[in-house]
Amino acid sequence: MAKKKQNKAKSKVKAAAKKSARKVTKLASAKKGNGNGSHLPKASNKPWGKAGKALEGVKILDFTHVQSGPTCTQLLAWFGADVIKVERPGVGDITRGQLVDVKGADSLYFTMLNHNKRSITVDSKHPQGMRVLEALVKTCDVLVENFAPGALDRMGLTWERINKLNPRMIVASVKGFGPGPYEDCKVYENVAQCAGGAASTTGFREGPPLVTGAQIGDSGTGLHLALGIVSALFQRNRTGRGQKVLCAMQDGVLNLCRVKLRDQQRLKAGPLTEYSQYGENVPFGPTVPRAGNDSGGGQPGWILKCKGWETDPDAYIYFITQAPVWGPICDIIGEPTWKTDPEYATPRARLPKLKAIFRRIEDWTMTKTKFEVMEACNAVDIPVGPILSMKEIAEEPSLRKTGTVVEVDHPTRGKYLTVGNPIKLSDSISDVRRSPLLGEHTDEILKDVLKFSAKDIAEIKNSGALSAPKKEEKAA
Ligand code: CAO
């Protein structure tokens, strides 16, 4: 009997040794990286685009609303993350009901920012709601939020609490401002454009500051946040722990206005010669001025009228008098003598005359449509940019072909156009799936993701934590 026991113990030790040897071999081969010297697994031999998505397996607790946060989580969803959008019961993301164009359907504002996500409704201020949220914190890899400063803490989800519940969780936030005098302020797109230096440097010198149509404060910051999250996930592979990721909208806008801070410092060395105001003999003040349609780089550029400008507000072209193609520019506009005339031949000689030069180029562009100008100029490498209207962009076949502009079907609003993933990965191809209806996936998330039992689900549901408060309760 004793011998039998001994033999059993011996074979157990042998099996364990075998197992650990296998482990060592496995580690060694991973170290050797299958002969390529890296720690990467063997290169997949699946067809391109069939080896799963880039962020497959990553679960996102998406506590975002309006535009900045949803832009970020939509990108992560396009790369394959499972994005679970938590919304307030009965209301949801406020944009569902903003700028409504189809009565009773989610607005384009919402649908165009929330593709490929799932929606669960949870009242975060209800104890049973907090039970669901805590389960989500424990299950997910990343929590993304863009509430007003302090709102997440007021819910009880402080960094300390989240970190205790799930030390691996990355907590990513958009705020209007970073730490400092304005950190408690609520911020929207144009506030950020103004505070980040975009508005003071946009517009014409003679006019007021101008905001731009591109949502650099909201969508721009969402993009920054997505990069922060992916970097934190990458670092977590080494450290095993989460971290906080903060993107302040002011910082994001300033990052996009980098060249203007460059120019602010260049002012110390004298006037900014590439700004048209230099050529016009208008003195520079202590701050970077608005530069109209001047180019932000070292090559002078301006927007010029094209054929049809009298009736078409977008019949214009951006024309750059890039020094290396000055010869072809002179030929194309019919001023070949400017190539050798010392008054025009060098960029320095042209600087004080840029306004007149652009007027002469415009005489030529006005004889052609913006597309004809583009064709003629690109044939000789002169960089130009047609001013495309949103209508033209929406109808552009090449953008449809690449999936940058996509038609999506939606159960309550029907077909609509959206902008697909602008970042193309050859082995992680994005499909654009419609945005979720409010709470559409509540049941499947409770059951399949959080593994709550039927009894628990019934208890949570009966508590009212997942549904809109009844009208009488609201009034009370
Ligand atoms: N259940 C219960 N309550 C919820 C909830 C849920 N599921 N989701 C949100 N709430 C509550 C929050 O807890 C908060 O309550 P308290 O103020 O009582 O703590 C409340 O909803 C409102 O949140 P909010 O302050 O973030 O929303 P707001 O509409 O007042 O402000 C915004 C909106 C965008 C100005 C603000 O969120 C903000 O400054 N965010 C950071 C910057 C940002 O992203 N701005 C860009 C927005 S896109 O233009």
Short mmCIF file of C-alpha atoms and ligand atoms in Angstrom, two decimals:
data_model
loop_
_atom_site.label_atom_id
_atom_site.label_comp_id
_atom_site.label_asym_id
_atom_site.label_seq_id
_atom_site.Cartn_x
_atom_site.Cartn_y
_atom_site.Cartn_z
CA MET A 1 0.00 0.00 0.00
CA ALA A 2 2.82 2.37 1.06
CA LYS A 3 4.78 1.41 -2.10
CA LYS A 4 1.75 2.11 -4.23
CA LYS A 5 1.49 5.58 -2.70
CA GLN A 6 5.20 6.14 -3.24
CA ASN A 7 4.94 5.16 -6.92
CA LYS A 8 1.96 7.46 -7.39
CA ALA A 9 3.88 10.36 -5.84
CA LYS A 10 6.91 9.57 -8.05
CA SER A 11 4.86 9.61 -11.23
CA LYS A 12 3.21 12.87 -10.13
CA VAL A 13 6.66 14.46 -9.72
CA LYS A 14 7.72 13.07 -13.12
CA ALA A 15 4.60 14.53 -14.78
CA ALA A 16 5.19 17.89 -13.13
CA ALA A 17 8.83 17.87 -14.27
CA LYS A 18 7.74 17.00 -17.81
CA LYS A 19 5.19 19.83 -17.73
CA SER A 20 7.70 22.36 -16.49
CA ALA A 21 10.24 21.21 -19.10
CA ARG A 22 7.57 21.76 -21.75
CA LYS A 23 6.97 25.24 -20.31
CA VAL A 24 10.69 26.06 -20.41
CA THR A 25 10.97 24.85 -24.01
CA LYS A 26 7.91 26.92 -24.88
CA LEU A 27 9.39 30.02 -23.24
CA ALA A 28 12.75 29.42 -24.86
CA SER A 29 11.19 29.12 -28.28
CA ALA A 30 9.12 32.25 -27.63
CA LYS A 31 12.32 34.01 -26.59
CA LYS A 32 14.04 32.85 -29.71
CA GLY A 33 10.90 34.13 -31.45
CA ASN A 34 10.82 31.22 -33.87
CA GLY A 35 14.19 32.08 -35.17
CA ASN A 36 13.56 35.74 -35.94
CA GLY A 37 15.19 37.03 -32.75
CA SER A 38 12.01 38.72 -31.49
CA HIS A 39 9.53 37.70 -28.78
CA LEU A 40 6.67 37.62 -31.24
CA PRO A 41 4.67 34.52 -32.05
CA LYS A 42 5.15 32.77 -35.35
CA ALA A 43 3.82 34.88 -38.24
CA SER A 44 0.23 33.93 -39.00
CA ASN A 45 -0.34 32.25 -42.32
CA LYS A 46 -4.01 33.16 -42.42
CA PRO A 47 -5.07 35.33 -45.37
CA TRP A 48 -4.70 39.11 -44.79
CA GLY A 49 -7.67 40.46 -42.89
CA LYS A 50 -8.64 37.01 -41.60
CA ALA A 51 -6.44 36.86 -38.51
CA GLY A 52 -8.87 38.70 -36.25
CA LYS A 53 -8.99 42.43 -35.57
CA ALA A 54 -6.20 44.51 -34.02
CA LEU A 55 -7.95 45.06 -30.67
CA GLU A 56 -9.88 41.80 -30.53
CA GLY A 57 -10.28 40.65 -26.93
CA VAL A 58 -10.11 44.16 -25.49
CA LYS A 59 -13.24 45.13 -23.57
CA ILE A 60 -14.12 48.79 -23.19
CA LEU A 61 -16.48 50.17 -20.58
CA ASP A 62 -17.63 53.16 -22.61
CA PHE A 63 -18.95 55.84 -20.31
CA THR A 64 -18.70 58.57 -22.96
CA HIS A 65 -21.22 61.01 -24.34
CA VAL A 66 -21.57 63.81 -26.90
CA GLN A 67 -18.59 63.82 -29.29
CA SER A 68 -15.05 63.71 -27.88
CA GLY A 69 -15.29 60.43 -25.95
CA PRO A 70 -17.53 58.64 -28.48
CA THR A 71 -15.06 59.46 -31.28
CA CYS A 72 -12.38 57.64 -29.31
CA THR A 73 -14.42 54.55 -28.46
CA GLN A 74 -15.80 54.32 -32.01
CA LEU A 75 -12.23 54.09 -33.32
CA LEU A 76 -11.41 51.38 -30.77
CA ALA A 77 -14.57 49.50 -31.81
CA TRP A 78 -13.54 49.71 -35.47
CA PHE A 79 -10.27 48.09 -34.53
CA GLY A 80 -12.18 45.20 -32.96
CA ALA A 81 -12.57 46.13 -29.28
CA ASP A 82 -15.85 45.12 -27.63
CA VAL A 83 -17.22 48.55 -26.70
CA ILE A 84 -20.01 48.48 -24.12
CA LYS A 85 -21.67 51.87 -23.96
CA VAL A 86 -23.26 52.60 -20.59
CA GLU A 87 -26.17 55.02 -20.88
CA ARG A 88 -28.60 56.57 -18.49
CA PRO A 89 -31.94 54.68 -18.57
CA GLY A 90 -34.65 56.38 -20.60
CA VAL A 91 -32.37 59.16 -21.80
CA GLY A 92 -29.12 57.78 -23.07
CA ASP A 93 -26.39 59.85 -24.63
CA ILE A 94 -27.86 63.33 -24.95
CA THR A 95 -26.98 63.44 -28.65
CA ARG A 96 -29.57 60.72 -29.42
CA GLY A 97 -32.13 63.49 -29.28
CA GLN A 98 -30.08 66.44 -30.56
CA LEU A 99 -30.44 67.93 -34.06
CA VAL A 100 -33.11 65.34 -34.87
CA ASP A 101 -33.91 65.01 -38.57
CA VAL A 102 -36.11 61.89 -38.48
CA LYS A 103 -38.81 62.04 -35.81
CA GLY A 104 -38.59 59.19 -33.33
CA ALA A 105 -35.19 57.98 -34.56
CA ASP A 106 -31.73 58.46 -33.11
CA SER A 107 -30.14 61.56 -34.57
CA LEU A 108 -27.30 61.49 -37.07
CA TYR A 109 -25.24 63.18 -34.38
CA PHE A 110 -25.52 60.00 -32.32
CA THR A 111 -25.51 57.37 -35.05
CA MET A 112 -22.40 58.77 -36.74
CA LEU A 113 -20.35 58.63 -33.52
CA ASN A 114 -21.40 55.31 -32.06
CA HIS A 115 -20.97 52.61 -34.68
CA ASN A 116 -19.95 49.06 -33.77
CA LYS A 117 -20.82 49.52 -30.06
CA ARG A 118 -23.26 47.75 -27.74
CA SER A 119 -25.57 49.71 -25.44
CA ILE A 120 -26.59 48.90 -21.88
CA THR A 121 -28.72 51.20 -19.74
CA VAL A 122 -27.64 51.53 -16.11
CA ASP A 123 -28.49 54.14 -13.48
CA SER A 124 -25.09 54.71 -11.91
CA LYS A 125 -26.68 56.38 -8.90
CA HIS A 126 -28.75 53.31 -7.98
CA PRO A 127 -27.11 50.68 -5.70
CA GLN A 128 -28.07 47.87 -8.08
CA GLY A 129 -26.78 50.01 -10.95
CA MET A 130 -23.47 50.33 -9.14
CA ARG A 131 -23.45 46.55 -8.76
CA VAL A 132 -23.60 46.25 -12.56
CA LEU A 133 -20.97 48.96 -13.04
CA GLU A 134 -18.59 47.29 -10.60
CA ALA A 135 -19.02 44.02 -12.46
CA LEU A 136 -18.19 45.87 -15.69
CA VAL A 137 -15.11 47.42 -14.08
CA LYS A 138 -13.92 43.98 -13.03
CA THR A 139 -14.51 42.53 -16.50
CA CYS A 140 -13.32 45.29 -18.81
CA ASP A 141 -9.81 46.41 -19.72
CA VAL A 142 -10.47 50.10 -20.20
CA LEU A 143 -12.96 52.61 -18.82
CA VAL A 144 -13.37 55.65 -21.08
CA GLU A 145 -15.26 58.71 -19.87
CA ASN A 146 -15.71 62.37 -20.68
CA PHE A 147 -17.95 63.55 -17.90
CA ALA A 148 -17.64 66.97 -16.36
CA PRO A 149 -14.76 67.17 -13.87
CA GLY A 150 -15.59 65.25 -10.68
CA ALA A 151 -18.68 63.45 -12.03
CA LEU A 152 -17.08 60.00 -12.04
CA ASP A 153 -15.83 60.52 -8.46
CA ARG A 154 -19.31 61.65 -7.43
CA MET A 155 -20.67 58.37 -8.77
CA GLY A 156 -18.25 56.64 -6.41
CA LEU A 157 -15.93 55.47 -9.16
CA THR A 158 -12.74 57.13 -8.00
CA TRP A 159 -9.42 56.01 -9.47
CA GLU A 160 -8.55 54.37 -6.14
CA ARG A 161 -11.77 52.36 -6.11
CA ILE A 162 -11.45 51.30 -9.73
CA ASN A 163 -7.81 50.38 -9.24
CA LYS A 164 -8.75 48.27 -6.22
CA LEU A 165 -11.56 46.51 -8.10
CA ASN A 166 -9.38 45.88 -11.13
CA PRO A 167 -5.69 46.82 -10.95
CA ARG A 168 -5.36 46.09 -14.67
CA MET A 169 -7.97 48.63 -15.71
CA ILE A 170 -6.94 51.65 -17.75
CA VAL A 171 -9.03 54.72 -16.93
CA ALA A 172 -9.08 57.15 -19.83
CA SER A 173 -10.63 60.61 -19.58
CA VAL A 174 -11.27 63.64 -21.73
CA LYS A 175 -11.50 66.87 -19.81
CA GLY A 176 -11.68 70.43 -21.05
CA PHE A 177 -8.54 71.59 -19.27
CA GLY A 178 -5.66 69.86 -17.53
CA PRO A 179 -4.77 70.56 -13.89
CA GLY A 180 -4.69 74.31 -13.24
CA PRO A 181 -6.98 77.28 -12.85
CA TYR A 182 -9.65 76.00 -15.27
CA GLU A 183 -9.65 72.30 -14.38
CA ASP A 184 -13.22 72.37 -13.03
CA CYS A 185 -14.75 73.97 -16.13
CA LYS A 186 -17.14 72.22 -18.46
CA VAL A 187 -15.95 72.52 -22.02
CA TYR A 188 -17.43 72.13 -25.49
CA GLU A 189 -15.76 72.12 -28.91
CA ASN A 190 -15.51 75.83 -29.53
CA VAL A 191 -14.36 76.58 -26.00
CA ALA A 192 -11.42 74.28 -26.65
CA GLN A 193 -10.74 75.81 -30.06
CA CYS A 194 -10.56 79.21 -28.40
CA ALA A 195 -8.50 78.10 -25.39
CA GLY A 196 -6.13 75.98 -27.46
CA GLY A 197 -4.95 78.75 -29.77
CA ALA A 198 -6.91 77.77 -32.89
CA ALA A 199 -9.39 80.67 -32.89
CA SER A 200 -6.84 83.44 -32.30
CA THR A 201 -4.81 82.22 -35.27
CA THR A 202 -7.72 81.51 -37.63
CA GLY A 203 -9.53 84.06 -39.79
CA PHE A 204 -8.52 87.22 -41.54
CA ARG A 205 -6.28 89.82 -39.97
CA GLU A 206 -8.94 92.50 -40.20
CA GLY A 207 -11.69 90.29 -38.80
CA PRO A 208 -12.53 88.64 -35.45
CA PRO A 209 -11.13 85.27 -34.34
CA LEU A 210 -12.75 82.35 -36.14
CA VAL A 211 -13.55 78.76 -35.18
CA THR A 212 -13.05 76.04 -37.76
CA GLY A 213 -15.63 73.55 -38.99
CA ALA A 214 -13.31 70.60 -38.29
CA GLN A 215 -14.03 69.41 -34.76
CA ILE A 216 -10.46 69.58 -33.58
CA GLY A 217 -11.50 70.04 -29.94
CA ASP A 218 -13.88 67.09 -29.73
CA SER A 219 -12.92 64.59 -32.42
CA GLY A 220 -9.29 65.74 -32.29
CA THR A 221 -9.08 65.02 -28.57
CA GLY A 222 -10.89 61.70 -29.03
CA LEU A 223 -8.17 60.70 -31.48
CA HIS A 224 -5.46 61.68 -29.02
CA LEU A 225 -7.18 59.66 -26.30
CA ALA A 226 -7.38 56.56 -28.50
CA LEU A 227 -3.63 56.66 -28.97
CA GLY A 228 -3.14 57.08 -25.22
CA ILE A 229 -5.33 54.04 -24.55
CA VAL A 230 -3.58 51.81 -27.06
CA SER A 231 -0.20 52.89 -25.64
CA ALA A 232 -1.38 52.12 -22.09
CA LEU A 233 -2.61 48.69 -23.23
CA PHE A 234 0.78 48.06 -24.77
CA GLN A 235 2.57 49.08 -21.56
CA ARG A 236 0.21 46.88 -19.54
CA ASN A 237 1.56 43.88 -21.41
CA ARG A 238 4.85 44.53 -19.60
CA THR A 239 3.71 45.91 -16.25
CA GLY A 240 0.48 43.99 -15.77
CA ARG A 241 -1.20 47.07 -14.38
CA GLY A 242 -3.51 49.81 -15.61
CA GLN A 243 -2.97 53.54 -15.47
CA LYS A 244 -4.81 56.82 -15.94
CA VAL A 245 -4.86 58.43 -19.38
CA LEU A 246 -5.86 62.07 -19.53
CA CYS A 247 -6.40 64.17 -22.63
CA ALA A 248 -7.35 67.77 -22.04
CA MET A 249 -9.12 69.35 -25.00
CA GLN A 250 -7.04 72.52 -24.67
CA ASP A 251 -3.88 70.41 -24.95
CA GLY A 252 -5.21 68.48 -27.93
CA VAL A 253 -6.06 71.66 -29.82
CA LEU A 254 -2.70 73.21 -28.96
CA ASN A 255 -0.96 70.09 -30.24
CA LEU A 256 -2.73 70.64 -33.56
CA CYS A 257 -1.73 74.32 -33.46
CA ARG A 258 1.93 73.47 -32.92
CA VAL A 259 3.10 75.52 -35.92
CA LYS A 260 1.53 78.64 -34.45
CA LEU A 261 3.51 78.30 -31.21
CA ARG A 262 6.53 77.84 -33.49
CA ASP A 263 5.69 81.18 -35.13
CA GLN A 264 5.11 82.87 -31.77
CA GLN A 265 8.73 82.18 -30.91
CA ARG A 266 10.02 83.11 -34.37
CA LEU A 267 8.58 86.60 -33.88
CA LYS A 268 11.56 87.34 -31.62
CA ALA A 269 13.83 86.94 -34.61
CA GLY A 270 11.87 89.39 -36.77
CA PRO A 271 8.72 89.49 -38.90
CA LEU A 272 7.23 86.29 -40.26
CA THR A 273 8.19 86.70 -43.87
CA GLU A 274 5.92 83.94 -45.21
CA TYR A 275 2.81 85.69 -43.83
CA SER A 276 1.23 87.87 -46.52
CA GLN A 277 1.05 90.79 -44.09
CA TYR A 278 4.86 90.99 -44.38
CA GLY A 279 4.59 91.52 -48.14
CA GLU A 280 1.90 94.11 -47.53
CA ASN A 281 4.14 96.06 -45.13
CA VAL A 282 1.81 95.65 -42.17
CA PRO A 283 3.87 95.57 -38.97
CA PHE A 284 3.68 92.54 -36.66
CA GLY A 285 2.50 92.88 -33.05
CA PRO A 286 3.62 90.82 -30.05
CA THR A 287 1.48 87.77 -30.89
CA VAL A 288 0.99 85.50 -33.88
CA PRO A 289 -1.59 87.19 -36.09
CA ARG A 290 -4.43 85.61 -38.04
CA ALA A 291 -3.10 84.73 -41.46
CA GLY A 292 -6.22 84.32 -43.59
CA ASN A 293 -5.55 81.61 -46.14
CA ASP A 294 -1.76 81.84 -45.98
CA SER A 295 -0.12 78.46 -45.93
CA GLY A 296 1.17 77.28 -42.54
CA GLY A 297 4.45 76.09 -44.06
CA GLY A 298 7.30 77.81 -45.85
CA GLN A 299 5.61 77.97 -49.25
CA PRO A 300 3.19 80.82 -50.00
CA GLY A 301 -0.37 79.73 -50.78
CA TRP A 302 -3.82 81.28 -51.16
CA ILE A 303 -7.38 80.41 -52.14
CA LEU A 304 -8.24 81.54 -55.66
CA LYS A 305 -11.48 81.81 -57.59
CA CYS A 306 -12.26 79.32 -60.33
CA LYS A 307 -14.81 79.28 -63.16
CA GLY A 308 -18.33 79.57 -61.73
CA TRP A 309 -17.35 81.28 -58.47
CA GLU A 310 -20.10 83.89 -58.97
CA THR A 311 -22.79 81.30 -58.26
CA ASP A 312 -20.99 78.36 -56.66
CA PRO A 313 -19.66 79.18 -53.17
CA ASP A 314 -17.11 76.36 -53.46
CA ALA A 315 -15.69 77.14 -56.92
CA TYR A 316 -12.25 77.86 -55.48
CA ILE A 317 -8.84 76.23 -55.39
CA TYR A 318 -5.96 76.38 -52.95
CA PHE A 319 -2.88 77.31 -54.95
CA ILE A 320 0.68 76.94 -53.63
CA THR A 321 3.51 78.82 -55.30
CA GLN A 322 6.04 76.20 -54.31
CA ALA A 323 9.53 77.44 -55.20
CA PRO A 324 10.74 74.28 -57.00
CA VAL A 325 7.81 74.48 -59.46
CA TRP A 326 7.93 78.24 -60.06
CA GLY A 327 8.97 77.59 -63.69
CA PRO A 328 5.92 75.41 -64.53
CA ILE A 329 3.67 77.91 -62.71
CA CYS A 330 4.93 80.76 -64.93
CA ASP A 331 4.44 78.62 -68.04
CA ILE A 332 0.94 77.46 -67.12
CA ILE A 333 -0.38 80.96 -66.38
CA GLY A 334 1.28 82.43 -69.47
CA GLU A 335 4.04 84.50 -67.82
CA PRO A 336 7.18 82.65 -69.00
CA THR A 337 9.38 85.77 -68.58
CA TRP A 338 8.78 85.66 -64.79
CA LYS A 339 11.05 82.61 -64.70
CA THR A 340 14.15 84.72 -65.31
CA ASP A 341 12.97 88.27 -64.46
CA PRO A 342 14.91 89.16 -61.25
CA GLU A 343 11.73 90.83 -59.95
CA TYR A 344 10.02 87.39 -59.88
CA ALA A 345 12.64 84.69 -60.23
CA THR A 346 13.42 84.15 -56.52
CA PRO A 347 11.11 83.52 -53.55
CA ARG A 348 12.60 86.56 -51.76
CA ALA A 349 11.89 88.85 -54.76
CA ARG A 350 8.32 87.53 -54.94
CA LEU A 351 7.49 88.04 -51.25
CA PRO A 352 6.42 91.72 -51.44
CA LYS A 353 4.42 91.04 -54.61
CA LEU A 354 2.57 87.90 -53.56
CA LYS A 355 -0.85 89.54 -53.58
CA ALA A 356 -0.38 90.72 -57.18
CA ILE A 357 1.12 87.39 -58.21
CA PHE A 358 -1.86 85.48 -56.81
CA ARG A 359 -4.19 87.91 -58.58
CA ARG A 360 -2.43 87.07 -61.86
CA ILE A 361 -2.67 83.34 -61.16
CA GLU A 362 -6.35 83.84 -60.35
CA ASP A 363 -6.89 85.41 -63.79
CA TRP A 364 -5.88 82.01 -65.09
CA THR A 365 -7.72 79.82 -62.56
CA MET A 366 -10.94 81.76 -63.23
CA THR A 367 -10.87 80.46 -66.81
CA LYS A 368 -11.12 76.87 -65.58
CA THR A 369 -13.18 74.80 -63.17
CA LYS A 370 -11.41 73.75 -59.96
CA PHE A 371 -11.12 70.20 -61.33
CA GLU A 372 -9.60 71.44 -64.61
CA VAL A 373 -7.07 73.49 -62.62
CA MET A 374 -6.27 70.43 -60.54
CA GLU A 375 -5.71 68.29 -63.60
CA ALA A 376 -3.54 70.84 -65.38
CA CYS A 377 -1.43 71.64 -62.32
CA ASN A 378 -0.93 68.09 -61.08
CA ALA A 379 0.31 67.11 -64.54
CA VAL A 380 3.34 69.36 -63.87
CA ASP A 381 3.58 68.71 -60.12
CA ILE A 382 2.12 72.02 -58.95
CA PRO A 383 0.33 71.31 -55.65
CA VAL A 384 -3.28 72.57 -55.59
CA GLY A 385 -6.38 71.70 -53.57
CA PRO A 386 -9.92 71.99 -54.91
CA ILE A 387 -12.36 73.33 -52.31
CA LEU A 388 -14.73 70.36 -52.10
CA SER A 389 -18.21 70.84 -50.75
CA MET A 390 -19.72 68.25 -48.41
CA LYS A 391 -22.07 67.33 -51.25
CA GLU A 392 -19.13 66.60 -53.54
CA ILE A 393 -17.38 64.60 -50.84
CA ALA A 394 -20.53 62.58 -50.10
CA GLU A 395 -20.84 61.73 -53.79
CA GLU A 396 -17.14 61.03 -54.45
CA PRO A 397 -16.88 57.42 -55.73
CA SER A 398 -13.27 56.91 -54.62
CA LEU A 399 -14.17 57.67 -50.99
CA ARG A 400 -17.05 55.17 -51.18
CA LYS A 401 -14.69 52.58 -52.60
CA THR A 402 -12.18 52.88 -49.75
CA GLY A 403 -14.89 52.80 -47.07
CA THR A 404 -14.12 56.34 -45.91
CA VAL A 405 -17.68 57.30 -46.79
CA VAL A 406 -20.12 54.47 -46.04
CA GLU A 407 -23.85 53.94 -46.35
CA VAL A 408 -25.33 52.31 -43.26
CA ASP A 409 -28.83 50.96 -42.69
CA HIS A 410 -30.62 51.66 -39.42
CA PRO A 411 -33.86 50.07 -38.18
CA THR A 412 -35.61 53.31 -37.23
CA ARG A 413 -34.06 55.92 -39.48
CA GLY A 414 -33.27 53.93 -42.66
CA LYS A 415 -30.18 54.49 -44.78
CA TYR A 416 -27.71 57.25 -44.01
CA LEU A 417 -24.15 58.18 -44.89
CA THR A 418 -21.32 58.19 -42.41
CA VAL A 419 -17.57 58.54 -42.29
CA GLY A 420 -15.99 55.13 -41.86
CA ASN A 421 -12.64 54.39 -40.23
CA PRO A 422 -10.13 56.82 -41.73
CA ILE A 423 -7.23 54.66 -40.48
CA LYS A 424 -6.72 51.65 -42.71
CA LEU A 425 -4.97 48.56 -41.37
CA SER A 426 -4.29 45.91 -43.99
CA ASP A 427 -4.72 43.01 -41.54
CA SER A 428 -7.52 44.49 -39.43
CA ILE A 429 -10.17 45.63 -41.83
CA SER A 430 -12.98 47.73 -40.37
CA ASP A 431 -16.61 47.02 -41.06
CA VAL A 432 -19.07 49.74 -40.10
CA ARG A 433 -22.06 48.44 -38.13
CA ARG A 434 -24.97 50.66 -37.13
CA SER A 435 -25.07 52.34 -33.75
CA PRO A 436 -27.04 50.52 -31.02
CA LEU A 437 -30.55 51.46 -29.95
CA LEU A 438 -30.79 52.65 -26.36
CA GLY A 439 -30.25 49.64 -24.09
CA GLU A 440 -30.40 47.24 -27.03
CA HIS A 441 -27.81 44.92 -25.52
CA THR A 442 -28.65 45.23 -21.82
CA ASP A 443 -29.80 41.62 -21.45
CA GLU A 444 -26.97 40.00 -23.41
CA ILE A 445 -24.34 42.02 -21.53
CA LEU A 446 -25.76 41.06 -18.12
CA LYS A 447 -25.97 37.41 -19.13
CA ASP A 448 -23.08 36.74 -21.51
CA VAL A 449 -20.47 39.31 -20.47
CA LEU A 450 -21.13 39.71 -16.76
CA LYS A 451 -22.45 36.15 -16.24
CA PHE A 452 -25.22 37.22 -13.86
CA SER A 453 -27.67 34.42 -13.06
CA ALA A 454 -31.32 34.69 -14.10
CA LYS A 455 -32.18 35.34 -10.43
CA ASP A 456 -29.64 38.17 -10.17
CA ILE A 457 -30.80 39.69 -13.44
CA ALA A 458 -34.39 39.65 -12.23
CA GLU A 459 -33.33 41.26 -8.96
CA ILE A 460 -31.38 44.01 -10.71
CA LYS A 461 -34.16 44.65 -13.20
CA ASN A 462 -36.88 44.73 -10.55
CA SER A 463 -34.89 47.27 -8.56
CA GLY A 464 -35.45 49.79 -11.37
CA ALA A 465 -31.69 50.37 -11.85
CA LEU A 466 -31.86 49.65 -15.58
CA SER A 467 -35.05 51.39 -16.55
CA ALA A 468 -36.26 54.96 -16.77
CA PRO A 469 -37.88 56.28 -13.61
CA LYS A 470 -41.68 56.26 -13.79
CA LYS A 471 -43.23 59.67 -14.50
CA GLU A 472 -44.79 60.01 -11.00
CA GLU A 473 -41.43 59.13 -9.39
CA LYS A 474 -39.75 61.74 -11.53
CA ALA A 475 -42.20 64.42 -10.49
CA ALA A 476 -41.93 63.51 -6.82
N1 CAO B 1 -26.76 57.20 -14.55
C1 CAO B 1 -26.96 58.21 -13.69
N2 CAO B 1 -26.38 59.41 -13.82
C2 CAO B 1 -25.57 59.57 -14.89
C3 CAO B 1 -25.33 58.56 -15.84
C4 CAO B 1 -25.97 57.31 -15.63
N3 CAO B 1 -25.80 56.30 -16.46
N4 CAO B 1 -24.49 59.04 -16.77
C5 CAO B 1 -24.23 60.31 -16.43
N5 CAO B 1 -24.86 60.63 -15.31
C6 CAO B 1 -24.83 61.90 -14.58
C7 CAO B 1 -23.46 62.23 -14.05
O1 CAO B 1 -23.18 61.48 -12.91
C8 CAO B 1 -23.61 63.72 -13.78
O2 CAO B 1 -24.23 63.91 -12.53
P1 CAO B 1 -23.66 64.88 -11.38
O3 CAO B 1 -23.41 66.20 -12.02
O4 CAO B 1 -24.80 64.88 -10.41
O5 CAO B 1 -22.44 64.29 -10.84
C9 CAO B 1 -24.62 64.16 -14.83
O6 CAO B 1 -25.12 62.96 -15.43
C10 CAO B 1 -24.14 65.05 -15.91
O7 CAO B 1 -22.88 64.71 -16.41
P2 CAO B 1 -22.01 65.85 -17.09
O8 CAO B 1 -21.81 66.95 -16.09
O9 CAO B 1 -20.79 65.25 -17.65
O10 CAO B 1 -22.95 66.34 -18.28
P3 CAO B 1 -23.32 67.82 -18.72
O11 CAO B 1 -24.33 67.65 -19.79
O12 CAO B 1 -23.71 68.68 -17.59
O13 CAO B 1 -21.97 68.38 -19.32
C11 CAO B 1 -20.10 68.37 -20.84
C12 CAO B 1 -21.56 67.99 -20.60
C13 CAO B 1 -19.69 67.79 -22.17
C14 CAO B 1 -19.95 69.88 -20.87
C15 CAO B 1 -19.24 67.78 -19.70
O14 CAO B 1 -19.49 66.42 -19.61
C16 CAO B 1 -17.75 68.00 -19.88
O15 CAO B 1 -17.23 69.10 -19.67
N6 CAO B 1 -17.03 66.94 -20.26
C17 CAO B 1 -15.59 66.97 -20.39
C18 CAO B 1 -15.16 67.68 -21.63
C19 CAO B 1 -15.78 67.11 -22.87
O16 CAO B 1 -15.68 65.95 -23.18
N7 CAO B 1 -16.37 68.00 -23.64
C20 CAO B 1 -16.73 67.67 -25.00
C21 CAO B 1 -18.10 67.32 -25.14
S1 CAO B 1 -18.43 67.14 -26.83
O17 CAO B 1 -18.70 68.70 -27.34
#
